[in-house]
Amino acid sequence: MVDKSLELFDCGHRACGGCGPAIAARLILKGAGKDTIVVSSTGCMEVFSSPYPETAWKVPWIHSLFENAAAVASGVEASLKKQGRSEKVVIIGGDGATFDIGMLCISGAFERGHDFTYICYDNEAYMNTGIQRSGATPYAASTTTSPAGRCSTGNKRPKKDMPQILAAHGAPYVATASVSYPADFMQKVEKAVNTKGPCYIQVHAPCATGWGFEGNLTMKMGKLAVETGLCVLYEMVDGKVTRVKKVVRKPVEEYLSTQKRFRHLFKPARKDAEIAQIQAIADFNAEKYGIDIKLKKEPAK
Amino acid sequence: MALSVGCTARPGKSRSNRTGSWRVFRPVFKHDKCTKCGICALVCPEGCVEQSEDEFYEANYEFCKGCGLCSDECPAEDIEMEQEEK
């Protein structure tokens, strides 16, 4: 059982007000419990939680480089195994460290089959260095390296499907979660740390500063992403999808129109083609994972 | 303060950094319609909403940054944001 009152991520860290990743950090440690060793890669969470000589972590925590968190964790896990100890190893990395920079070490560690849990907090760009696009940035989002303007409608590429890549490595447990569904997320963390072998959880963590919304809306933004079908919450055990969160889907506009990074789709002129393309991504997700709840009052065809 | 290889810090040392000074709006826990569900404590990015002895929740204003998430997420709408006056 997850102990909700367990507080292993302390006050006084320097995240922005309403930070999604900060909520993720707290929930991860509630789910993983106190016998946990955390390995962090460079990223927003590493920076705001550990400006020397301060640290918000109340569990053993180590940071080395941007790209090698999975390799460091492999060493930690191998050492624990040799010593016959039972601590859980949890890696926490941002989407930049996971999707782009750390890919090589992650692939290697998953292939070697170390017993750890890799958690990627996905805020969909390099927020710490000033909102540059990453492999996780969604289609048409404006970032500082994919700025929207006269000649551009923002990021041209769709989001990389990282959970499927790691499932293809033969990971026994792969899940996606969102900070807006805390109970579901904590349960998934608990399940992952108690599963032997390399497990992966990708948690959608809205970033108020990078996405351009007020800090009090973080939870609502995460919920909208799930309710529009742009972020699908599912669980994969041994490569098969076993559980999916079903929703009554809302049009993607409700999600897009509330964020500055998608503002160019509505002002100065509405860009219907781009919005339709994002809706198509949501429709594809809905079809692929079967997330739609069929309402009873649907008119007969 | 020299920075050396293998620098370490005491667990939870960040408490010496009082982030409460960032606050523009202060969440006021009215304890009027509160059902003690604890969602405010769960969603707080700071982890500064604490349960007191009478089981009601209260924000620790030494750390609360005033983001307003607790107020927005409270199902009973029992937390009000008030402008900070200094």
mmCIF file of C-alpha atoms in Angstrom, chain A residues 35-271:
data_model
loop_
_atom_site.group_PDB
_atom_site.id
_atom_site.type_symbol
_atom_site.label_atom_id
_atom_site.label_comp_id
_atom_site.label_asym_id
_atom_site.label_seq_id
_atom_site.Cartn_x
_atom_site.Cartn_y
_atom_site.Cartn_z
ATOM 1 C CA ASP A 35 14.214 2.350 0.974
ATOM 2 C CA THR A 36 14.994 4.017 -2.310
ATOM 3 C CA ILE A 37 18.149 5.321 -3.939
ATOM 4 C CA VAL A 38 17.471 8.028 -6.501
ATOM 5 C CA VAL A 39 19.712 8.707 -9.488
ATOM 6 C CA SER A 40 18.964 11.936 -11.333
ATOM 7 C CA SER A 41 20.111 13.142 -14.691
ATOM 8 C CA THR A 42 20.614 16.832 -15.368
ATOM 9 C CA GLY A 43 17.366 18.692 -15.783
ATOM 10 C CA CYS A 44 14.958 21.055 -14.147
ATOM 11 C CA MET A 45 14.273 18.737 -11.230
ATOM 12 C CA GLU A 46 17.962 18.146 -10.519
ATOM 13 C CA VAL A 47 18.671 21.888 -10.602
ATOM 14 C CA PHE A 48 15.783 23.143 -8.485
ATOM 15 C CA SER A 49 16.089 20.417 -5.865
ATOM 16 C CA SER A 50 19.836 20.502 -5.258
ATOM 17 C CA PRO A 51 21.582 23.892 -5.448
ATOM 18 C CA TYR A 52 24.743 23.146 -3.411
ATOM 19 C CA PRO A 53 24.877 23.006 -0.357
ATOM 20 C CA GLU A 54 21.115 22.466 -0.173
ATOM 21 C CA THR A 55 19.053 19.450 -1.146
ATOM 22 C CA ALA A 56 15.344 18.747 -1.002
ATOM 23 C CA TRP A 57 15.866 14.969 -1.101
ATOM 24 C CA LYS A 58 15.581 12.935 2.064
ATOM 25 C CA VAL A 59 16.682 9.674 0.414
ATOM 26 C CA PRO A 60 20.174 8.879 -0.959
ATOM 27 C CA TRP A 61 20.438 10.831 -4.186
ATOM 28 C CA ILE A 62 23.160 11.056 -6.822
ATOM 29 C CA HIS A 63 23.632 13.150 -9.932
ATOM 30 C CA SER A 64 26.445 12.730 -12.412
ATOM 31 C CA LEU A 65 25.872 13.926 -15.983
ATOM 32 C CA PHE A 66 23.039 14.634 -18.400
ATOM 33 C CA GLU A 67 23.451 11.446 -20.418
ATOM 34 C CA ASN A 68 24.566 8.766 -17.982
ATOM 35 C CA ALA A 69 21.898 8.414 -15.259
ATOM 36 C CA ALA A 70 20.986 4.920 -16.507
ATOM 37 C CA ALA A 71 24.658 3.869 -16.480
ATOM 38 C CA VAL A 72 25.223 5.257 -12.964
ATOM 39 C CA ALA A 73 22.079 3.446 -11.778
ATOM 40 C CA SER A 74 23.351 0.223 -13.386
ATOM 41 C CA GLY A 75 26.470 0.497 -11.232
ATOM 42 C CA VAL A 76 24.481 1.304 -8.087
ATOM 43 C CA GLU A 77 22.202 -1.670 -8.712
ATOM 44 C CA ALA A 78 25.084 -4.055 -9.418
ATOM 45 C CA SER A 79 26.815 -2.975 -6.199
ATOM 46 C CA LEU A 80 23.643 -3.440 -4.118
ATOM 47 C CA LYS A 81 23.205 -6.884 -5.642
ATOM 48 C CA LYS A 82 26.799 -7.842 -4.774
ATOM 49 C CA GLN A 83 26.293 -6.631 -1.188
ATOM 50 C CA GLY A 84 23.003 -8.510 -0.899
ATOM 51 C CA ARG A 85 21.030 -5.348 -0.140
ATOM 52 C CA SER A 86 17.396 -4.743 -1.036
ATOM 53 C CA GLU A 87 17.117 -0.995 -1.683
ATOM 54 C CA LYS A 88 15.200 0.024 -4.791
ATOM 55 C CA VAL A 89 16.983 2.024 -7.465
ATOM 56 C CA VAL A 90 14.894 4.732 -9.108
ATOM 57 C CA ILE A 91 16.154 6.943 -11.918
ATOM 58 C CA ILE A 92 14.413 10.251 -12.480
ATOM 59 C CA GLY A 93 15.149 12.083 -15.709
ATOM 60 C CA GLY A 94 13.461 14.756 -17.748
ATOM 61 C CA ASP A 95 12.234 14.239 -21.290
ATOM 62 C CA GLY A 96 15.402 15.781 -22.750
ATOM 63 C CA ALA A 97 17.618 13.398 -20.791
ATOM 64 C CA THR A 98 15.385 10.442 -21.653
ATOM 65 C CA PHE A 99 14.228 10.985 -25.232
ATOM 66 C CA ASP A 100 17.393 12.606 -26.615
ATOM 67 C CA ILE A 101 20.604 12.793 -24.607
ATOM 68 C CA GLY A 102 20.433 9.686 -22.425
ATOM 69 C CA MET A 103 19.008 7.352 -25.069
ATOM 70 C CA LEU A 104 22.255 5.389 -25.528
ATOM 71 C CA CYS A 105 22.815 4.620 -21.825
ATOM 72 C CA ILE A 106 19.116 3.870 -21.285
ATOM 73 C CA SER A 107 19.024 1.435 -24.184
ATOM 74 C CA GLY A 108 22.165 -0.280 -22.857
ATOM 75 C CA ALA A 109 20.879 -0.534 -19.286
ATOM 76 C CA PHE A 110 17.496 -1.913 -20.408
ATOM 77 C CA GLU A 111 19.210 -4.435 -22.653
ATOM 78 C CA ARG A 112 21.435 -5.619 -19.760
ATOM 79 C CA GLY A 113 18.285 -6.064 -17.680
ATOM 80 C CA HIS A 114 19.267 -4.250 -14.483
ATOM 81 C CA ASP A 115 16.701 -4.185 -11.715
ATOM 82 C CA PHE A 116 15.664 -0.517 -11.587
ATOM 83 C CA THR A 117 12.781 1.788 -12.366
ATOM 84 C CA TYR A 118 13.301 4.600 -14.842
ATOM 85 C CA ILE A 119 10.855 7.462 -14.410
ATOM 86 C CA CYS A 120 10.753 10.178 -17.033
ATOM 87 C CA TYR A 121 8.943 13.355 -16.033
ATOM 88 C CA ASP A 122 7.747 14.634 -19.366
ATOM 89 C CA ASN A 123 7.276 18.404 -19.531
ATOM 90 C CA GLU A 124 7.731 18.331 -23.296
ATOM 91 C CA ALA A 125 10.851 20.516 -23.791
ATOM 92 C CA TYR A 126 14.187 21.502 -22.222
ATOM 93 C CA MET A 127 12.610 23.825 -19.637
ATOM 94 C CA ASN A 128 15.664 24.321 -17.433
ATOM 95 C CA THR A 129 17.817 25.928 -20.136
ATOM 96 C CA GLY A 130 15.047 28.077 -21.580
ATOM 97 C CA ILE A 131 12.393 26.002 -23.341
ATOM 98 C CA GLN A 132 14.215 24.407 -26.295
ATOM 99 C CA ARG A 133 12.407 21.678 -28.222
ATOM 100 C CA SER A 134 13.128 18.021 -27.426
ATOM 101 C CA GLY A 135 12.038 14.686 -28.872
ATOM 102 C CA ALA A 136 9.020 14.879 -26.580
ATOM 103 C CA THR A 137 7.755 18.261 -27.769
ATOM 104 C CA PRO A 138 4.338 17.815 -29.372
ATOM 105 C CA TYR A 139 3.491 18.828 -32.907
ATOM 106 C CA ALA A 140 3.009 22.592 -33.514
ATOM 107 C CA ALA A 141 4.241 23.701 -30.069
ATOM 108 C CA SER A 142 6.240 26.909 -30.128
ATOM 109 C CA THR A 143 9.583 26.735 -28.303
ATOM 110 C CA THR A 144 12.693 28.911 -28.483
ATOM 111 C CA THR A 145 14.284 26.552 -31.032
ATOM 112 C CA SER A 146 11.044 25.976 -32.950
ATOM 113 C CA PRO A 147 9.516 29.444 -32.728
ATOM 114 C CA ALA A 148 6.183 30.066 -34.388
ATOM 115 C CA GLY A 149 6.140 33.001 -36.761
ATOM 116 C CA ARG A 150 5.492 34.038 -40.328
ATOM 117 C CA CYS A 151 7.369 31.071 -41.803
ATOM 118 C CA SER A 152 6.751 28.465 -39.105
ATOM 119 C CA THR A 153 3.894 26.934 -37.139
ATOM 120 C CA GLY A 154 6.135 25.677 -34.356
ATOM 121 C CA ASN A 155 7.605 22.237 -33.856
ATOM 122 C CA LYS A 156 7.309 20.226 -37.079
ATOM 123 C CA ARG A 157 7.734 16.735 -35.693
ATOM 124 C CA PRO A 158 5.359 14.611 -33.620
ATOM 125 C CA LYS A 159 6.308 13.298 -30.186
ATOM 126 C CA LYS A 160 8.623 10.277 -30.035
ATOM 127 C CA ASP A 161 6.911 7.143 -28.711
ATOM 128 C CA MET A 162 9.409 6.358 -25.951
ATOM 129 C CA PRO A 163 7.294 3.850 -23.942
ATOM 130 C CA GLN A 164 6.954 1.638 -27.022
ATOM 131 C CA ILE A 165 10.706 1.828 -27.689
ATOM 132 C CA LEU A 166 11.472 0.621 -24.166
ATOM 133 C CA ALA A 167 8.731 -2.000 -24.292
ATOM 134 C CA ALA A 168 10.501 -3.290 -27.409
ATOM 135 C CA HIS A 169 13.634 -3.739 -25.238
ATOM 136 C CA GLY A 170 11.654 -6.392 -23.383
ATOM 137 C CA ALA A 171 10.906 -4.311 -20.282
ATOM 138 C CA PRO A 172 8.588 -6.262 -17.962
ATOM 139 C CA TYR A 173 6.607 -3.190 -16.955
ATOM 140 C CA VAL A 174 6.041 0.026 -18.904
ATOM 141 C CA ALA A 175 3.456 2.630 -17.934
ATOM 142 C CA THR A 176 2.417 6.170 -18.688
ATOM 143 C CA ALA A 177 0.944 8.389 -15.984
ATOM 144 C CA SER A 178 0.072 11.986 -15.261
ATOM 145 C CA VAL A 179 0.619 14.118 -12.149
ATOM 146 C CA SER A 180 -3.046 15.086 -12.469
ATOM 147 C CA TYR A 181 -4.025 11.541 -11.475
ATOM 148 C CA PRO A 182 -1.902 11.186 -8.310
ATOM 149 C CA ALA A 183 -3.399 7.966 -6.951
ATOM 150 C CA ASP A 184 -2.958 6.192 -10.294
ATOM 151 C CA PHE A 185 0.619 7.486 -10.600
ATOM 152 C CA MET A 186 1.673 6.435 -7.077
ATOM 153 C CA GLN A 187 0.241 2.960 -7.645
ATOM 154 C CA LYS A 188 2.173 2.609 -10.889
ATOM 155 C CA VAL A 189 5.426 3.653 -9.165
ATOM 156 C CA GLU A 190 4.817 1.147 -6.388
ATOM 157 C CA LYS A 191 4.135 -1.596 -8.932
ATOM 158 C CA ALA A 192 7.225 -0.713 -10.978
ATOM 159 C CA VAL A 193 9.693 -0.693 -8.051
ATOM 160 C CA ASN A 194 8.356 -4.073 -6.960
ATOM 161 C CA THR A 195 8.730 -5.579 -10.434
ATOM 162 C CA LYS A 196 12.053 -7.258 -11.116
ATOM 163 C CA GLY A 197 13.950 -5.994 -14.129
ATOM 164 C CA PRO A 198 14.122 -2.617 -15.855
ATOM 165 C CA CYS A 199 10.760 -0.819 -15.676
ATOM 166 C CA TYR A 200 9.778 2.457 -17.276
ATOM 167 C CA ILE A 201 7.203 5.059 -16.278
ATOM 168 C CA GLN A 202 6.594 8.222 -18.238
ATOM 169 C CA VAL A 203 4.748 10.838 -16.238
ATOM 170 C CA HIS A 204 3.176 13.818 -17.950
ATOM 171 C CA ALA A 205 4.135 16.876 -15.867
ATOM 172 C CA PRO A 206 2.770 20.234 -17.071
ATOM 173 C CA CYS A 207 5.230 23.146 -16.875
ATOM 174 C CA ALA A 208 3.559 26.494 -16.159
ATOM 175 C CA THR A 209 6.546 28.555 -17.316
ATOM 176 C CA GLY A 210 7.352 26.616 -20.471
ATOM 177 C CA TRP A 211 3.822 25.987 -21.688
ATOM 178 C CA GLY A 212 2.528 29.418 -20.704
ATOM 179 C CA PHE A 213 -0.290 29.080 -18.208
ATOM 180 C CA GLU A 214 -0.884 30.190 -14.618
ATOM 181 C CA GLY A 215 0.614 27.995 -11.904
ATOM 182 C CA ASN A 216 -2.740 27.270 -10.290
ATOM 183 C CA LEU A 217 -3.875 25.416 -13.461
ATOM 184 C CA THR A 218 -1.194 22.674 -13.507
ATOM 185 C CA MET A 219 -3.590 19.911 -12.492
ATOM 186 C CA LYS A 220 -6.321 21.079 -14.872
ATOM 187 C CA MET A 221 -3.837 21.195 -17.754
ATOM 188 C CA GLY A 222 -2.721 17.620 -17.114
ATOM 189 C CA LYS A 223 -6.318 16.450 -16.925
ATOM 190 C CA LEU A 224 -7.171 18.208 -20.203
ATOM 191 C CA ALA A 225 -4.261 16.459 -21.945
ATOM 192 C CA VAL A 226 -5.695 13.112 -20.870
ATOM 193 C CA GLU A 227 -9.305 14.042 -21.587
ATOM 194 C CA THR A 228 -8.488 15.203 -25.120
ATOM 195 C CA GLY A 229 -6.595 11.990 -25.917
ATOM 196 C CA LEU A 230 -3.224 13.694 -26.458
ATOM 197 C CA CYS A 231 -1.781 11.907 -23.427
ATOM 198 C CA VAL A 232 -2.900 8.301 -22.986
ATOM 199 C CA LEU A 233 -2.554 6.624 -19.589
ATOM 200 C CA TYR A 234 -1.839 2.934 -19.963
ATOM 201 C CA GLU A 235 0.052 0.044 -18.444
ATOM 202 C CA MET A 236 2.044 -2.561 -20.375
ATOM 203 C CA VAL A 237 3.067 -5.836 -18.802
ATOM 204 C CA ASP A 238 5.563 -7.899 -20.825
ATOM 205 C CA GLY A 239 4.873 -5.834 -23.927
ATOM 206 C CA LYS A 240 1.082 -6.119 -23.844
ATOM 207 C CA VAL A 241 -1.239 -3.250 -22.944
ATOM 208 C CA THR A 242 -3.185 -4.440 -19.917
ATOM 209 C CA ARG A 243 -4.946 -1.349 -18.596
ATOM 210 C CA VAL A 244 -5.996 1.915 -20.255
ATOM 211 C CA LYS A 245 -7.678 4.968 -18.756
ATOM 212 C CA LYS A 246 -10.901 5.542 -20.683
ATOM 213 C CA VAL A 247 -12.320 9.016 -21.105
ATOM 214 C CA VAL A 248 -15.202 10.871 -22.706
ATOM 215 C CA ARG A 249 -13.057 12.768 -25.156
ATOM 216 C CA LYS A 250 -13.056 16.562 -25.494
ATOM 217 C CA PRO A 251 -11.939 18.411 -28.649
ATOM 218 C CA VAL A 252 -8.186 19.214 -28.607
ATOM 219 C CA GLU A 253 -8.923 22.944 -28.890
ATOM 220 C CA GLU A 254 -9.897 23.055 -25.228
ATOM 221 C CA TYR A 255 -6.355 21.976 -24.352
ATOM 222 C CA LEU A 256 -4.512 24.022 -26.989
ATOM 223 C CA SER A 257 -6.307 27.341 -26.520
ATOM 224 C CA THR A 258 -5.287 27.615 -22.844
ATOM 225 C CA GLN A 259 -1.515 27.550 -23.464
ATOM 226 C CA LYS A 260 0.816 30.229 -24.804
ATOM 227 C CA ARG A 261 2.918 27.683 -26.725
ATOM 228 C CA PHE A 262 -0.086 27.007 -28.995
ATOM 229 C CA ARG A 263 -1.313 30.605 -29.140
ATOM 230 C CA HIS A 264 -0.193 31.007 -32.773
ATOM 231 C CA LEU A 265 -2.824 28.431 -33.793
ATOM 232 C CA PHE A 266 -5.594 30.855 -32.822
ATOM 233 C CA LYS A 267 -4.082 34.351 -33.236
ATOM 234 C CA PRO A 268 -3.846 36.416 -35.365
ATOM 235 C CA ALA A 269 -5.749 33.984 -37.604
ATOM 236 C CA ARG A 270 -7.069 30.555 -36.776
ATOM 237 C CA LYS A 271 -4.962 27.772 -38.334
#
